[in-house]
């Protein structure tokens, strides 16, 4: 087990300095040129029809092509995979226009040959994206595991991850077997990705005894919990990554969407307007540019990610200020309280506090109570005076909870209170079959 002593999670400022050493060579100008060209051809194919007479699929696809790509890097990765698979479906012989399937003219025979070649290129691109995602995920997990105890606890963490991933794959399989579309499948895959993040964030936000239990019983070092809590914050370290490397990926997402739009529009109008030779050339060039630029980007970003640090020394990061604690002064004869609204039972309420002591030993009263909608109070933690305390409990009732620090018994002395309070929602593994069914029904 590697030591985390003296280390803190990476900060956005540190990543910014690190990324300065890895500027991405700009995408080929052909990316934007060919994207615009294919989009304009698609618009022309739609022109003779009013928007109301366009098939719903065409309208939705046009709207998506005209919208801004997602902001998150990993969501764009999934979006590229989804569009590649949709294009590969369009390039299957069974999805060609009927007249093209017959290949009754030399031009159709030549186009059919080219389409098969383009499908092979997209199949190769799909493998590159899948490999990148798998490698990146395993790399992160393996780095984290180097800071885990190399005993039964590390084994349990690996087994838990494997079990969770098997359940997620079962969800996907159930959706596919029930007739779910490519779009349905990728909506579920992205939901699963966000579920992974949410679970990590919930654990990383835990404090007090809950955090201590995670640290010592599960074996997760404190610095890892801080890392997983803040890594995906909207203005956290990953936002620097999005600003630096997001634009070229966004451009590639838009390009692959436009290639699909062009193919879909062409197949829809094929019996009336056959694909022209210059349009075929634009399509062939666009596919070649997209595949090569996507692979170049993934190779580059893969190297950046592989070498990117997860933890740095406090001096490098600029050190911590208060590590999430709040400080307040409770005047003599007064109280201080924190209120929490708990939406789900089996949530954990956790606290960690201490009195900042001077020359005189001091303490403060503390209790926790539940207040129902009628204002009736139920004492959860009986009143007692402490110099410091860590604690937590699992809620059996949703609703309003109040943590109260009491200095009303003091006539002369104010108390300097340092505290941290958290409410950790229950982490529940979804049922594969029911989730998959619900997703399919929603679609």
Tab-separated table of C-alpha atoms in Angstrom:
chain	number	residue	atom	x	y	z
A	1	UNK	CA	0.000	0.000	0.000
A	2	UNK	CA	1.475	3.331	-1.091
A	3	UNK	CA	1.525	6.048	1.549
A	4	UNK	CA	-0.679	9.136	1.266
A	5	UNK	CA	1.121	10.944	4.090
A	6	UNK	CA	1.693	14.578	3.224
A	7	UNK	CA	-0.408	14.342	0.056
A	8	UNK	CA	-3.564	16.218	-0.913
A	9	UNK	CA	-5.840	15.851	-3.977
A	10	UNK	CA	-4.899	17.729	-7.127
A	11	UNK	CA	-6.271	21.240	-7.443
A	12	UNK	CA	-7.457	23.070	-10.513
A	13	UNK	CA	-4.545	25.508	-10.272
A	14	UNK	CA	-2.056	22.638	-10.173
A	15	UNK	CA	-3.699	20.929	-13.166
A	16	UNK	CA	-3.621	24.180	-15.097
A	17	UNK	CA	0.140	24.364	-14.603
A	18	UNK	CA	0.510	20.688	-15.544
A	19	UNK	CA	-1.589	21.060	-18.712
A	20	UNK	CA	0.588	23.976	-19.834
A	21	UNK	CA	3.162	21.305	-20.690
A	22	UNK	CA	0.671	19.433	-22.896
A	23	UNK	CA	-0.840	21.791	-25.478
A	24	UNK	CA	-3.038	19.897	-27.967
A	25	UNK	CA	-2.075	20.508	-31.607
A	26	UNK	CA	-5.238	21.967	-33.176
A	27	UNK	CA	-7.622	19.777	-35.141
A	28	UNK	CA	-7.373	19.868	-38.896
A	29	UNK	CA	-9.429	22.754	-40.368
A	30	UNK	CA	-11.066	20.041	-42.485
A	31	UNK	CA	-13.106	19.056	-39.413
A	32	UNK	CA	-15.143	22.272	-39.362
A	33	UNK	CA	-15.151	22.604	-43.173
A	34	UNK	CA	-16.539	19.113	-43.785
A	35	UNK	CA	-18.973	19.353	-40.869
A	36	UNK	CA	-20.460	22.530	-42.338
A	37	UNK	CA	-20.533	21.039	-45.841
A	38	UNK	CA	-22.396	17.891	-44.781
A	39	UNK	CA	-24.808	19.924	-42.657
A	40	UNK	CA	-25.642	22.192	-45.611
A	41	UNK	CA	-26.237	19.195	-47.897
A	42	UNK	CA	-28.561	17.711	-45.282
A	43	UNK	CA	-30.482	20.988	-45.088
A	44	UNK	CA	-30.897	20.937	-48.866
A	45	UNK	CA	-32.238	17.384	-48.726
A	46	UNK	CA	-34.835	18.591	-46.207
A	47	UNK	CA	-35.757	21.754	-48.141
A	48	UNK	CA	-38.583	20.452	-50.371
A	49	UNK	CA	-40.373	19.224	-47.247
A	50	UNK	CA	-41.983	21.321	-44.543
A	51	UNK	CA	-40.666	20.680	-41.059
A	52	UNK	CA	-44.000	19.126	-40.084
A	53	UNK	CA	-43.741	16.517	-42.863
A	54	UNK	CA	-40.234	15.404	-41.888
A	55	UNK	CA	-40.132	12.043	-40.135
A	56	UNK	CA	-39.827	12.473	-36.375
A	57	UNK	CA	-36.432	10.793	-36.373
A	58	UNK	CA	-35.122	13.270	-38.943
A	59	UNK	CA	-36.450	16.248	-36.994
A	60	UNK	CA	-34.897	15.053	-33.745
A	61	UNK	CA	-31.593	14.289	-35.438
A	62	UNK	CA	-31.490	17.739	-37.035
A	63	UNK	CA	-32.228	19.352	-33.663
A	64	UNK	CA	-29.440	17.367	-32.017
A	65	UNK	CA	-26.971	18.278	-34.771
A	66	UNK	CA	-27.849	21.949	-34.310
A	67	UNK	CA	-27.470	21.818	-30.514
A	68	UNK	CA	-24.277	22.320	-28.525
A	69	UNK	CA	-22.471	19.099	-27.535
A	70	UNK	CA	-22.495	18.050	-23.860
A	71	UNK	CA	-20.102	19.881	-21.533
A	72	UNK	CA	-18.620	16.847	-19.792
A	73	UNK	CA	-15.686	15.108	-21.459
A	74	UNK	CA	-16.809	11.582	-20.630
A	75	UNK	CA	-20.358	12.283	-21.821
A	76	UNK	CA	-18.889	13.311	-25.180
A	77	UNK	CA	-16.983	10.023	-25.288
A	78	UNK	CA	-20.237	8.128	-24.822
A	79	UNK	CA	-21.929	10.369	-27.376
A	80	UNK	CA	-19.266	9.596	-29.978
A	81	UNK	CA	-19.646	5.875	-29.321
A	82	UNK	CA	-23.410	6.135	-29.662
A	83	UNK	CA	-23.233	8.006	-32.977
A	84	UNK	CA	-20.617	5.617	-34.383
A	85	UNK	CA	-22.905	2.675	-33.637
A	86	UNK	CA	-25.884	4.504	-35.192
A	87	UNK	CA	-23.822	5.158	-38.326
A	88	UNK	CA	-22.685	1.532	-38.483
A	89	UNK	CA	-26.349	0.521	-38.352
A	90	UNK	CA	-27.152	2.842	-41.273
A	91	UNK	CA	-24.227	1.335	-43.199
A	92	UNK	CA	-25.511	-2.226	-42.804
A	93	UNK	CA	-26.845	-3.575	-46.108
A	94	UNK	CA	-30.260	-4.285	-44.569
A	95	UNK	CA	-30.649	-0.572	-43.717
A	96	UNK	CA	-29.731	0.741	-47.171
A	97	UNK	CA	-32.495	2.106	-49.398
A	98	UNK	CA	-34.231	-0.717	-51.293
A	99	UNK	CA	-32.944	0.343	-54.711
A	100	UNK	CA	-29.359	0.501	-53.413
A	101	UNK	CA	-29.680	-2.980	-51.926
A	102	UNK	CA	-30.443	-4.308	-55.405
A	103	UNK	CA	-27.244	-2.725	-56.819
A	104	UNK	CA	-28.805	-2.537	-60.270
A	105	UNK	CA	-26.370	0.040	-61.699
A	106	UNK	CA	-22.554	0.298	-61.768
A	107	UNK	CA	-22.834	3.464	-59.667
A	108	UNK	CA	-24.794	1.584	-57.002
A	109	UNK	CA	-22.244	-1.236	-57.006
A	110	UNK	CA	-19.421	1.266	-56.492
A	111	UNK	CA	-21.321	3.073	-53.727
A	112	UNK	CA	-22.060	-0.237	-51.994
A	113	UNK	CA	-18.360	-1.092	-52.036
A	114	UNK	CA	-17.471	2.296	-50.521
A	115	UNK	CA	-20.126	2.017	-47.816
A	116	UNK	CA	-18.682	-1.325	-46.698
A	117	UNK	CA	-15.245	0.297	-46.445
A	118	UNK	CA	-16.653	3.192	-44.424
A	119	UNK	CA	-18.348	0.766	-42.052
A	120	UNK	CA	-15.005	-0.958	-41.478
A	121	UNK	CA	-13.446	2.418	-40.628
A	122	UNK	CA	-16.159	3.162	-38.078
A	123	UNK	CA	-15.821	-0.302	-36.602
A	124	UNK	CA	-12.124	0.423	-36.038
A	125	UNK	CA	-12.968	3.823	-34.496
A	126	UNK	CA	-15.463	2.202	-32.135
A	127	UNK	CA	-12.803	-0.195	-30.871
A	128	UNK	CA	-10.427	2.729	-30.285
A	129	UNK	CA	-12.994	4.618	-28.174
A	130	UNK	CA	-13.972	1.492	-26.209
A	131	UNK	CA	-10.323	0.699	-25.555
A	132	UNK	CA	-9.641	4.280	-24.424
A	133	UNK	CA	-12.564	4.260	-21.976
A	134	UNK	CA	-11.666	0.853	-20.538
A	135	UNK	CA	-7.984	1.747	-20.199
A	136	UNK	CA	-8.747	5.101	-18.585
A	137	UNK	CA	-11.202	3.545	-16.109
A	138	UNK	CA	-8.792	0.759	-15.152
A	139	UNK	CA	-5.921	3.210	-14.830
A	140	UNK	CA	-7.855	5.362	-12.354
A	141	UNK	CA	-9.007	2.330	-10.359
A	142	UNK	CA	-5.508	0.831	-10.219
A	143	UNK	CA	-3.974	4.122	-9.071
A	144	UNK	CA	-6.567	4.402	-6.319
A	145	UNK	CA	-5.955	0.774	-5.328
A	146	UNK	CA	-2.239	1.459	-4.828
A	147	UNK	CA	-3.287	3.560	-1.810
A	148	UNK	CA	-5.541	0.825	-0.432
A	149	UNK	CA	-4.456	-1.746	2.167
A	150	UNK	CA	-3.086	-4.774	0.349
A	151	UNK	CA	-5.070	-7.235	2.476
A	152	UNK	CA	-8.647	-8.522	2.649
A	153	UNK	CA	-9.966	-4.930	2.503
A	154	UNK	CA	-8.418	-4.306	-0.884
A	155	UNK	CA	-9.805	-7.640	-2.071
A	156	UNK	CA	-13.283	-6.696	-0.830
A	157	UNK	CA	-13.155	-3.401	-2.701
A	158	UNK	CA	-12.193	-5.192	-5.929
A	159	UNK	CA	-14.932	-7.771	-5.444
A	160	UNK	CA	-17.497	-5.052	-4.770
A	161	UNK	CA	-16.517	-3.231	-7.950
A	162	UNK	CA	-16.691	-6.428	-10.019
A	163	UNK	CA	-20.117	-7.273	-8.584
A	164	UNK	CA	-21.401	-3.763	-9.266
A	165	UNK	CA	-20.147	-3.857	-12.855
A	166	UNK	CA	-21.756	-7.271	-13.420
A	167	UNK	CA	-25.065	-5.851	-12.209
A	168	UNK	CA	-24.735	-2.885	-14.528
A	169	UNK	CA	-23.953	-5.157	-17.487
A	170	UNK	CA	-27.001	-7.252	-16.614
A	171	UNK	CA	-29.111	-4.077	-16.818
A	172	UNK	CA	-27.759	-3.348	-20.287
A	173	UNK	CA	-28.289	-6.949	-21.457
A	174	UNK	CA	-31.873	-6.932	-20.175
A	175	UNK	CA	-32.577	-3.683	-22.019
A	176	UNK	CA	-31.135	-4.996	-25.290
A	177	UNK	CA	-33.014	-8.297	-24.986
A	178	UNK	CA	-36.270	-6.406	-24.466
A	179	UNK	CA	-35.769	-4.575	-27.781
A	180	UNK	CA	-34.121	-1.380	-26.546
A	181	UNK	CA	-32.572	0.818	-29.224
A	182	UNK	CA	-28.990	2.057	-29.454
A	183	UNK	CA	-30.210	5.368	-28.047
A	184	UNK	CA	-31.899	3.554	-25.126
A	185	UNK	CA	-28.729	1.604	-24.385
A	186	UNK	CA	-26.479	4.656	-24.303
A	187	UNK	CA	-28.954	6.587	-22.158
A	188	UNK	CA	-28.679	3.727	-19.655
A	189	UNK	CA	-24.881	3.576	-19.951
A	190	UNK	CA	-24.614	7.293	-19.189
A	191	UNK	CA	-27.041	6.953	-16.267
A	192	UNK	CA	-24.819	4.176	-14.892
A	193	UNK	CA	-21.775	6.412	-15.271
A	194	UNK	CA	-23.496	9.169	-13.292
A	195	UNK	CA	-24.545	6.599	-10.674
A	196	UNK	CA	-20.864	5.684	-10.221
A	197	UNK	CA	-20.004	9.338	-9.684
A	198	UNK	CA	-22.894	9.844	-7.285
A	199	UNK	CA	-21.848	6.880	-5.169
A	200	UNK	CA	-18.275	8.156	-4.946
A	201	UNK	CA	-19.436	11.657	-4.131
A	202	UNK	CA	-21.677	10.385	-1.325
A	203	UNK	CA	-18.788	8.483	0.224
A	204	UNK	CA	-16.399	11.366	-0.285
A	205	UNK	CA	-18.779	13.789	1.437
A	206	UNK	CA	-19.032	11.673	4.581
A	207	UNK	CA	-17.505	13.150	7.708
A	208	UNK	CA	-17.147	12.441	11.412
A	209	UNK	CA	-17.323	8.850	12.556
A	210	UNK	CA	-18.818	7.781	9.233
A	211	UNK	CA	-15.675	8.960	7.509
A	212	UNK	CA	-13.516	7.319	10.150
A	213	UNK	CA	-15.381	4.028	9.687
A	214	UNK	CA	-14.846	4.191	5.945
A	215	UNK	CA	-11.190	4.979	6.532
A	216	UNK	CA	-10.391	2.196	8.981
A	217	UNK	CA	-12.944	-0.527	8.280
A	218	UNK	CA	-13.096	-0.308	4.499
A	219	UNK	CA	-9.524	0.921	4.249
A	220	UNK	CA	-10.033	4.097	2.206
A	221	UNK	CA	-7.468	6.757	3.162
A	222	UNK	CA	-8.739	10.250	3.974
A	223	UNK	CA	-7.009	11.824	0.981
A	224	UNK	CA	-8.877	9.475	-1.386
A	225	UNK	CA	-12.232	10.509	0.077
A	226	UNK	CA	-11.331	14.167	-0.395
A	227	UNK	CA	-10.218	13.411	-3.951
A	228	UNK	CA	-13.413	11.630	-5.025
A	229	UNK	CA	-15.563	14.268	-3.311
A	230	UNK	CA	-14.158	17.232	-5.235
A	231	UNK	CA	-12.720	15.839	-8.467
A	232	UNK	CA	-15.922	16.307	-10.534
A	233	UNK	CA	-17.156	19.547	-8.953
A	234	UNK	CA	-18.480	22.051	-11.509
A	235	UNK	CA	-15.539	24.335	-10.763
A	236	UNK	CA	-13.148	21.639	-9.613
A	237	UNK	CA	-10.075	20.090	-11.244
A	238	UNK	CA	-11.987	18.482	-14.122
A	239	UNK	CA	-13.330	21.851	-15.250
A	240	UNK	CA	-9.757	22.794	-16.156
A	241	UNK	CA	-9.565	19.641	-18.254
A	242	UNK	CA	-12.821	20.552	-20.023
A	243	UNK	CA	-11.631	24.060	-20.823
A	244	UNK	CA	-8.274	22.862	-22.147
A	245	UNK	CA	-9.285	19.776	-24.114
A	246	UNK	CA	-13.063	20.041	-24.423
A	247	UNK	CA	-13.288	22.178	-27.608
A	248	UNK	CA	-11.583	19.688	-29.977
A	249	UNK	CA	-13.682	16.847	-28.562
A	250	UNK	CA	-16.846	18.934	-28.916
A	251	UNK	CA	-15.955	19.559	-32.559
A	252	UNK	CA	-15.534	15.818	-33.170
A	253	UNK	CA	-18.861	15.096	-31.464
A	254	UNK	CA	-20.547	17.605	-33.770
A	255	UNK	CA	-18.826	16.112	-36.799
A	256	UNK	CA	-19.909	12.532	-36.146
A	257	UNK	CA	-23.485	13.730	-35.505
A	258	UNK	CA	-23.443	15.542	-38.828
A	259	UNK	CA	-22.127	12.475	-40.677
A	260	UNK	CA	-25.025	10.488	-39.255
A	261	UNK	CA	-27.465	13.277	-40.173
A	262	UNK	CA	-26.192	13.295	-43.760
A	263	UNK	CA	-26.475	9.513	-44.127
A	264	UNK	CA	-29.929	9.404	-42.575
A	265	UNK	CA	-31.179	12.264	-44.772
A	266	UNK	CA	-29.641	10.683	-47.863
A	267	UNK	CA	-31.300	7.321	-47.210
A	268	UNK	CA	-34.635	9.036	-46.558
A	269	UNK	CA	-34.532	10.889	-49.916
A	270	UNK	CA	-32.575	8.257	-51.874
A	271	UNK	CA	-35.493	7.099	-54.067
A	272	UNK	CA	-36.081	10.729	-55.154
A	273	UNK	CA	-32.558	12.136	-55.083
A	274	UNK	CA	-29.705	9.694	-55.452
A	275	UNK	CA	-26.431	10.539	-53.790
A	276	UNK	CA	-24.288	12.585	-56.173
A	277	UNK	CA	-20.644	11.818	-56.900
A	278	UNK	CA	-19.406	14.998	-55.205
A	279	UNK	CA	-21.509	14.222	-52.128
A	280	UNK	CA	-20.035	10.736	-51.969
A	281	UNK	CA	-16.541	12.251	-52.111
A	282	UNK	CA	-17.374	14.648	-49.262
A	283	UNK	CA	-18.714	11.755	-47.187
A	284	UNK	CA	-15.635	9.631	-47.820
A	285	UNK	CA	-13.296	12.491	-46.900
A	286	UNK	CA	-15.322	13.363	-43.797
A	287	UNK	CA	-15.188	9.801	-42.494
A	288	UNK	CA	-11.440	9.616	-43.077
A	289	UNK	CA	-10.813	12.946	-41.314
A	290	UNK	CA	-13.108	12.117	-38.406
A	291	UNK	CA	-11.610	8.688	-37.761
A	292	UNK	CA	-8.000	9.880	-37.988
A	293	UNK	CA	-8.541	13.027	-35.878
A	294	UNK	CA	-10.520	11.119	-33.246
A	295	UNK	CA	-7.740	8.558	-32.927
A	296	UNK	CA	-5.110	11.325	-32.734
A	297	UNK	CA	-7.057	13.117	-30.014
A	298	UNK	CA	-7.598	9.951	-27.959
A	299	UNK	CA	-3.929	8.961	-28.205
A	300	UNK	CA	-2.911	12.430	-27.049
A	301	UNK	CA	-5.414	12.733	-24.212
A	302	UNK	CA	-4.703	9.160	-23.118
A	303	UNK	CA	-1.045	10.060	-22.611
A	304	UNK	CA	-1.975	13.235	-20.713
A	305	UNK	CA	-4.361	11.328	-18.436
A	306	UNK	CA	-1.892	8.502	-17.841
A	307	UNK	CA	0.775	10.936	-16.641
A	308	UNK	CA	-1.549	13.273	-14.745
A	309	UNK	CA	-1.043	13.230	-10.964
A	310	UNK	CA	-3.929	12.501	-8.642
A	311	UNK	CA	-2.229	13.678	-5.471
A	312	UNK	CA	0.393	16.325	-4.790
A	313	UNK	CA	2.055	17.676	-1.667
A	314	UNK	CA	0.228	20.332	0.317
A	315	UNK	CA	2.983	22.798	-0.547
A	316	UNK	CA	2.430	22.192	-4.264
A	317	UNK	CA	-1.316	22.525	-3.974
A	318	UNK	CA	-1.166	25.640	-1.824
A	319	UNK	CA	-2.152	23.758	1.347
A	320	UNK	CA	-5.580	23.429	2.949
A	321	UNK	CA	-7.400	26.199	4.772
A	322	UNK	CA	-9.970	24.510	7.007
A	323	UNK	CA	-10.639	21.119	5.372
A	324	UNK	CA	-14.384	21.791	5.263
A	325	UNK	CA	-14.811	22.761	8.932
A	326	UNK	CA	-16.820	25.754	10.043
A	327	UNK	CA	-15.925	27.925	13.037
A	328	UNK	CA	-18.237	30.050	15.132
A	329	UNK	CA	-18.337	31.700	18.547
A	330	UNK	CA	-21.183	30.672	20.878
A	331	UNK	CA	-21.686	33.557	23.292
A	332	UNK	CA	-22.310	32.992	27.009
A	333	UNK	CA	-25.966	32.163	27.606
A	334	UNK	CA	-26.562	31.392	23.893
A	335	UNK	CA	-26.875	28.347	21.610
A	336	UNK	CA	-25.874	27.443	18.075
A	337	UNK	CA	-27.786	25.024	15.853
A	338	UNK	CA	-27.566	23.341	12.459
A	339	UNK	CA	-30.738	22.109	10.751
A	340	UNK	CA	-30.873	19.282	8.221
A	341	UNK	CA	-33.744	18.151	6.024
A	342	UNK	CA	-33.456	14.402	5.415
A	343	UNK	CA	-35.402	13.075	2.439
A	344	UNK	CA	-34.709	9.335	2.782
A	345	UNK	CA	-34.589	6.928	5.702
A	346	UNK	CA	-31.319	5.032	6.204
A	347	UNK	CA	-29.409	8.249	5.569
A	348	UNK	CA	-26.479	8.905	7.895
A	349	UNK	CA	-26.176	12.119	9.887
A	350	UNK	CA	-22.575	12.572	11.017
A	351	UNK	CA	-20.777	15.248	13.015
A	352	UNK	CA	-17.304	16.125	14.234
A	353	UNK	CA	-16.702	19.060	16.556
A	354	UNK	CA	-14.385	20.421	19.192
A	355	UNK	CA	-14.003	23.484	21.406
A	356	UNK	CA	-10.885	25.473	20.593
A	357	UNK	CA	-9.334	25.577	24.026
A	358	UNK	CA	-7.253	28.282	25.597
A	359	UNK	CA	-5.789	28.177	29.077
A	360	UNK	CA	-9.100	27.185	30.665
A	361	UNK	CA	-10.640	23.762	29.975
A	362	UNK	CA	-14.050	24.347	28.388
A	363	UNK	CA	-16.949	22.261	27.168
A	364	UNK	CA	-20.309	22.760	25.478
A	365	UNK	CA	-23.683	21.005	25.616
A	366	UNK	CA	-24.720	19.005	22.554
A	367	UNK	CA	-27.805	17.041	21.502
A	368	UNK	CA	-29.623	15.920	18.328
A	369	UNK	CA	-33.399	15.882	17.881
A	370	UNK	CA	-35.996	15.106	15.209
A	371	UNK	CA	-38.891	17.498	14.651
A	372	UNK	CA	-41.991	16.219	12.827
A	373	UNK	CA	-44.399	18.265	10.714
A	374	UNK	CA	-46.518	19.069	13.805
A	375	UNK	CA	-43.509	20.420	15.678
A	376	UNK	CA	-43.224	17.443	18.029
A	377	UNK	CA	-39.645	16.747	19.081
A	378	UNK	CA	-37.988	13.353	19.496
A	379	UNK	CA	-34.601	13.263	21.209
A	380	UNK	CA	-32.145	11.256	19.089
A	381	UNK	CA	-28.944	11.941	21.031
A	382	UNK	CA	-29.431	12.863	24.714
A	383	UNK	CA	-27.990	16.121	25.983
A	384	UNK	CA	-24.461	15.956	27.334
A	385	UNK	CA	-21.500	18.302	27.696
A	386	UNK	CA	-18.402	17.657	25.581
A	387	UNK	CA	-14.997	19.151	24.864
A	388	UNK	CA	-15.109	17.341	21.514
A	389	UNK	CA	-17.080	14.567	19.861
A	390	UNK	CA	-17.433	12.525	16.692
A	391	UNK	CA	-20.603	10.621	16.025
A	392	UNK	CA	-23.212	9.453	13.555
A	393	UNK	CA	-26.493	7.614	13.392
A	394	UNK	CA	-28.665	6.002	10.703
A	395	UNK	CA	-32.034	7.749	10.351
A	396	UNK	CA	-35.244	5.747	10.688
A	397	UNK	CA	-37.429	8.750	9.881
A	398	UNK	CA	-37.234	11.313	7.110
A	399	UNK	CA	-37.848	14.945	7.983
A	400	UNK	CA	-36.237	17.741	9.949
A	401	UNK	CA	-33.260	17.156	12.260
A	402	UNK	CA	-31.607	19.723	14.530
A	403	UNK	CA	-28.079	19.556	15.977
A	404	UNK	CA	-27.841	21.908	18.942
A	405	UNK	CA	-24.721	23.223	20.726
A	406	UNK	CA	-25.677	24.782	24.063
A	407	UNK	CA	-23.724	27.394	26.027
A	408	UNK	CA	-26.749	28.733	27.915
A	409	UNK	CA	-25.394	27.455	31.232
A	410	UNK	CA	-22.306	29.682	30.983
A	411	UNK	CA	-22.513	33.093	32.591
A	412	UNK	CA	-19.174	34.537	31.529
A	413	UNK	CA	-17.381	32.323	28.981
A	414	UNK	CA	-17.990	32.256	25.244
A	415	UNK	CA	-16.982	29.084	23.373
A	416	UNK	CA	-15.013	28.899	20.106
A	417	UNK	CA	-16.687	26.004	18.253
A	418	UNK	CA	-15.119	24.200	15.289
A	419	UNK	CA	-17.474	21.735	13.606
A	420	UNK	CA	-18.419	19.783	10.500
A	421	UNK	CA	-21.832	18.214	9.811
A	422	UNK	CA	-22.979	16.033	6.910
A	423	UNK	CA	-26.019	14.097	5.791
A	424	UNK	CA	-25.051	11.092	3.658
A	425	UNK	CA	-27.871	9.591	1.550
A	426	UNK	CA	-28.134	5.789	1.449
A	427	UNK	CA	-26.116	4.147	-1.341
A	428	UNK	CA	-28.398	1.608	-2.969
A	429	UNK	CA	-27.355	-0.685	-5.821
A	430	UNK	CA	-30.179	-0.631	-8.401
A	431	UNK	CA	-32.050	-3.830	-9.222
A	432	UNK	CA	-30.882	-4.818	-12.748
A	433	UNK	CA	-34.152	-6.146	-14.102
A	434	UNK	CA	-36.482	-3.461	-12.740
A	435	UNK	CA	-34.181	-0.602	-13.731
A	436	UNK	CA	-33.744	-1.948	-17.241
A	437	UNK	CA	-37.502	-2.431	-17.600
A	438	UNK	CA	-38.241	1.026	-16.293
A	439	UNK	CA	-35.702	2.552	-18.690
A	440	UNK	CA	-37.182	0.677	-21.640
A	441	UNK	CA	-40.716	1.724	-20.687
A	442	UNK	CA	-39.668	5.358	-20.257
A	443	UNK	CA	-38.224	5.392	-23.746
